[in-house]
Amino acid sequence: MQNLSVDQYDTVYNSLSFTIAAMGAAFVFFLMARGTVAYKFQRVTEVAALIVVIACYHYSRMFSSWTAAYSHVAGSGVYTQTGERFNEAYRYADWLLTVPLLLVELIAVLYITGNKKAALTRNLVIAAALMIVLGYPGEVSDNITTRLIWGTLSTIPFVYILFVLWTEVGAAMATESEEVKGWLFSIRLLLLASWGVYPIAYLLPLLHLDPATALVGKQLGYSIADVIAKPIYGLMIYAIVRIKTQREQAEAPDGALVPHDHTLPPSR
Ligand SMILES: *C/C=C(C)/C=C/C=C(C)/C=C/C1=C(C)CCCC1(C)C
């Protein structure tokens, strides 16, 4: 039986609740932002919206699962397990859908074209799926060795993905304007910092912490990383497509908009 203090219970409760709000708000934002970018970039905002709405759904399921898994013992100051299991599968199902989409979102603004784009997308999507599928058996196991083995296997595609992204974003930076370069630089750091949180949070149960602390730390870590890696990252990508949209508008002969575009606000 694993008891949680009221503060521990509330920390997870509040972080799940906050993340639902952040994902929901980001969904509305990205939908509205669609109309402010050139036609060819609208797909990028659509993908950003799709990612956060999938996450919003899974967080609301996790929230219900959390409230079902623990109940307050009146007067005792603790929450005890009800016997219903907190379902970690929602997280992994979410990542399986959203991580490939996050990669697609980034590749879409890097101006990689043709065969190279198709091959890169395919390799990254396969690596992302492997990373998540290999992590899952360790995540749901209470056995330290099992957790360590699957975690290590999952780290192989993880390192591959970060290496490829680091290189590709670096290559794109060399060809972009100063303004876009600045955003790409930040995105690269944000990717490394936020994606790096996941394996650390995964390791917490191995660190001889008290199990309740490890559980709470892990849930908090995953939630914070998800807010950075989805809505905040999406906003940074949006900043890039806005700059590119403004540049295209400025370069168009009569300040006109890109063809097929009925949604941009009138140019000056
Ligand atoms: C929006 C969700 C994102 C960006 C999820 C990213 C997840 C990871 C980078 C997970 C990585 C893991 C390892 C590198 C090893 C241990 C198992 C995982 C799956 C937690």
XYZ file of C-alpha atoms and ligand atoms in Angstrom:
288
model
C 0.000 0.000 0.000
C 1.478 3.311 -1.020
C 0.193 6.334 0.865
C 0.551 9.912 -0.278
C 0.481 12.990 1.891
C -2.139 15.589 1.018
C 0.593 17.790 -0.474
C 1.942 14.977 -2.606
C -1.506 14.096 -3.864
C -2.308 17.741 -4.599
C 0.968 18.320 -6.428
C 0.081 15.707 -9.027
C -3.597 16.714 -9.043
C -2.723 20.354 -9.696
C -0.040 19.677 -12.266
C -2.396 17.448 -14.281
C -5.137 20.054 -14.000
C -2.808 22.889 -15.047
C -1.606 20.882 -18.024
C -5.180 20.280 -19.208
C -5.737 24.051 -19.128
C -2.450 24.803 -20.905
C -3.139 22.276 -23.679
C -6.734 23.453 -24.112
C -5.735 27.107 -24.295
C -2.957 26.306 -26.755
C -5.472 24.432 -28.927
C -7.679 27.517 -29.211
C -4.638 29.696 -29.869
C -3.217 27.530 -32.658
C -6.619 27.282 -34.335
C -6.929 31.060 -34.383
C -3.289 31.508 -35.380
C -3.936 29.533 -38.546
C -5.490 32.586 -40.170
C -2.448 34.763 -39.523
C 0.117 32.789 -41.521
C 0.667 32.270 -45.237
C -1.279 29.453 -46.848
C 1.706 27.138 -47.109
C 2.372 27.405 -43.368
C -1.162 26.722 -42.246
C -0.420 23.013 -42.020
C 2.155 23.833 -39.324
C -0.419 25.525 -37.078
C -2.878 22.700 -37.748
C -0.325 20.127 -36.594
C 0.441 22.243 -33.505
C -3.292 22.361 -32.689
C -3.661 18.625 -33.229
C -0.780 17.852 -30.855
C -2.174 19.882 -27.964
C -5.740 18.666 -28.387
C -4.534 15.038 -28.263
C -2.553 15.884 -25.129
C -5.532 17.728 -23.608
C -7.640 14.602 -24.044
C -5.038 12.283 -22.523
C -4.418 14.625 -19.590
C -8.111 14.698 -18.806
C -8.097 10.882 -18.805
C -5.023 10.855 -16.545
C -6.704 13.324 -14.233
C -9.716 11.039 -13.826
C -7.437 8.057 -13.384
C -5.504 9.896 -10.652
C -8.616 10.846 -8.702
C -9.872 7.268 -8.979
C -6.588 5.725 -7.837
C -6.351 7.482 -4.460
C -8.852 8.449 -1.843
C -8.600 10.639 1.178
C -8.864 8.969 4.540
C -10.908 11.385 6.612
C -8.959 13.000 9.406
C -5.738 11.107 8.669
C -3.972 13.598 6.395
C -3.152 10.842 3.895
C -4.408 9.511 0.610
C -4.441 5.748 0.211
C -4.677 3.651 -2.923
C -8.205 2.623 -3.778
C -7.062 -0.476 -5.645
C -7.672 1.101 -9.015
C -4.405 1.559 -10.831
C -3.200 4.976 -11.997
C -3.047 4.355 -15.730
C 0.349 5.275 -17.137
C -0.672 3.964 -20.564
C -2.452 7.256 -21.348
C 0.905 8.997 -21.292
C 2.543 6.512 -23.598
C -0.417 6.466 -25.983
C -0.206 10.253 -26.020
C 3.521 10.272 -26.783
C 3.106 7.663 -29.484
C 0.784 10.053 -31.311
C 2.251 13.431 -30.406
C 6.014 12.860 -30.617
C 5.953 11.971 -34.352
C 3.720 15.020 -34.919
C 6.173 17.265 -33.040
C 8.910 16.046 -35.364
C 6.742 16.668 -38.436
C 6.000 20.166 -37.116
C 9.685 21.006 -36.849
C 10.696 19.509 -40.195
C 7.953 21.579 -41.850
C 9.693 24.846 -40.957
C 13.228 23.731 -41.799
C 12.943 24.020 -45.585
C 14.143 20.519 -46.214
C 12.625 19.300 -49.457
C 12.017 16.274 -51.670
C 13.504 12.861 -50.955
C 15.584 14.088 -48.069
C 12.489 15.345 -46.276
C 10.618 12.072 -46.774
C 13.565 9.953 -45.591
C 14.236 12.173 -42.598
C 10.596 12.148 -41.529
C 10.394 8.375 -41.896
C 13.576 7.726 -39.886
C 12.603 10.105 -37.099
C 9.049 8.785 -36.840
C 10.308 5.185 -36.627
C 12.897 6.162 -34.012
C 10.253 8.028 -31.973
C 7.899 5.037 -32.006
C 10.743 2.713 -30.942
C 11.773 5.059 -28.141
C 8.275 5.084 -26.680
C 7.402 1.431 -27.207
C 10.709 0.326 -25.659
C 10.240 2.650 -22.675
C 6.771 1.369 -21.767
C 7.561 -2.119 -20.347
C 10.086 -0.483 -18.007
C 7.695 2.282 -17.018
C 5.020 -0.078 -15.774
C 7.406 -2.474 -14.062
C 8.240 -2.353 -10.362
C 11.395 -4.302 -10.999
C 14.513 -2.111 -11.021
C 16.413 -4.255 -13.513
C 13.501 -4.381 -15.934
C 13.162 -0.621 -15.711
C 16.859 -0.130 -16.333
C 17.052 -2.498 -19.324
C 14.054 -1.078 -21.217
C 15.082 2.463 -20.321
C 18.526 1.878 -21.772
C 17.106 0.381 -24.971
C 14.758 3.340 -25.316
C 17.681 5.739 -24.933
C 19.296 4.508 -28.164
C 16.610 5.931 -30.519
C 16.334 8.935 -28.164
C 19.982 9.864 -28.693
C 19.603 9.277 -32.431
C 16.612 11.661 -32.624
C 18.331 14.420 -30.662
C 21.484 14.064 -32.728
C 19.598 14.292 -36.035
C 17.521 17.253 -34.878
C 20.567 19.071 -33.538
C 22.360 18.623 -36.867
C 19.379 19.494 -39.068
C 18.394 22.581 -37.105
C 22.045 23.643 -37.156
C 22.162 23.252 -40.940
C 18.956 25.278 -41.321
C 20.374 28.029 -39.093
C 23.218 28.536 -41.533
C 20.797 29.523 -44.318
C 18.222 31.563 -42.411
C 17.839 35.262 -41.623
C 19.176 36.514 -38.291
C 15.706 36.652 -36.816
C 14.767 33.074 -37.733
C 18.235 31.911 -36.733
C 17.639 33.278 -33.224
C 14.402 31.326 -32.893
C 15.975 28.125 -34.209
C 18.792 28.516 -31.716
C 16.246 28.748 -28.890
C 14.188 25.839 -30.212
C 17.275 23.656 -30.258
C 18.008 24.442 -26.618
C 14.378 24.021 -25.633
C 14.256 20.607 -27.310
C 17.348 19.427 -25.505
C 16.204 20.794 -22.131
C 12.611 19.548 -22.300
C 13.209 16.163 -23.949
C 16.053 15.608 -21.491
C 13.574 15.755 -18.595
C 11.769 12.551 -19.679
C 14.596 10.057 -19.097
C 15.458 11.834 -15.831
C 11.864 11.595 -14.581
C 11.848 7.940 -15.680
C 14.959 7.301 -13.577
C 13.490 8.746 -10.352
C 11.995 5.413 -9.196
C 15.508 3.905 -9.475
C 17.174 6.422 -7.219
C 16.348 4.874 -3.832
C 13.940 7.717 -3.121
C 10.929 6.959 -1.053
C 8.378 5.544 -3.557
C 5.786 8.295 -3.022
C 8.390 11.030 -3.659
C 9.566 9.244 -6.794
C 5.998 8.857 -8.074
C 5.128 12.503 -7.501
C 8.438 13.752 -8.925
C 7.977 11.655 -12.033
C 4.436 12.874 -12.714
C 5.416 16.476 -12.092
C 8.480 16.148 -14.336
C 6.521 14.614 -17.206
C 3.812 17.274 -16.942
C 6.217 20.223 -16.936
C 8.199 18.723 -19.820
C 4.979 18.213 -21.806
C 3.936 21.855 -21.383
C 7.341 23.003 -22.618
C 7.619 20.445 -25.423
C 4.118 20.999 -26.856
C 2.486 24.441 -26.324
C 5.668 26.473 -25.710
C 7.567 24.759 -28.504
C 4.524 25.283 -30.769
C 4.550 29.001 -29.982
C 8.204 29.232 -30.981
C 7.545 27.449 -34.272
C 4.626 29.828 -34.791
C 6.995 32.788 -34.301
C 9.099 31.447 -37.177
C 6.195 30.996 -39.581
C 4.985 34.507 -38.734
C 8.382 35.950 -39.666
C 8.408 33.933 -42.881
C 4.868 35.063 -43.683
C 5.778 38.713 -43.201
C 8.820 38.297 -45.406
C 6.749 36.782 -48.200
C 4.230 39.570 -47.920
C 6.972 42.173 -48.124
C 8.510 40.488 -51.161
C 5.254 40.038 -53.091
C 5.084 42.489 -56.056
C 2.141 44.547 -54.861
C 2.323 43.581 -51.241
C -0.233 40.975 -52.264
C -0.720 37.769 -50.442
C 0.377 34.350 -51.456
C -2.046 32.677 -53.878
C -4.982 30.758 -52.403
C -4.782 32.836 -49.328
C -7.976 34.459 -48.202
C -7.219 34.493 -44.547
C -4.317 36.887 -44.041
C -5.102 40.279 -42.632
C -4.771 42.998 -45.305
C -1.179 44.145 -45.706
C -0.287 47.728 -45.007
C 5.057 15.566 -25.814
C 5.784 14.452 -25.415
C 7.145 14.270 -25.586
C 8.005 15.284 -26.263
C 7.695 13.056 -25.066
C 8.987 12.708 -25.120
C 9.402 11.513 -24.497
C 10.699 11.095 -24.365
C 11.830 11.861 -24.934
C 10.923 9.864 -23.645
C 12.102 9.264 -23.468
C 12.405 8.065 -22.680
C 13.737 7.683 -22.601
C 14.823 8.396 -23.380
C 14.224 6.552 -21.758
C 13.230 6.117 -20.744
C 11.871 5.957 -21.326
C 11.325 7.251 -21.940
C 10.240 6.798 -22.892
C 10.714 8.092 -20.806
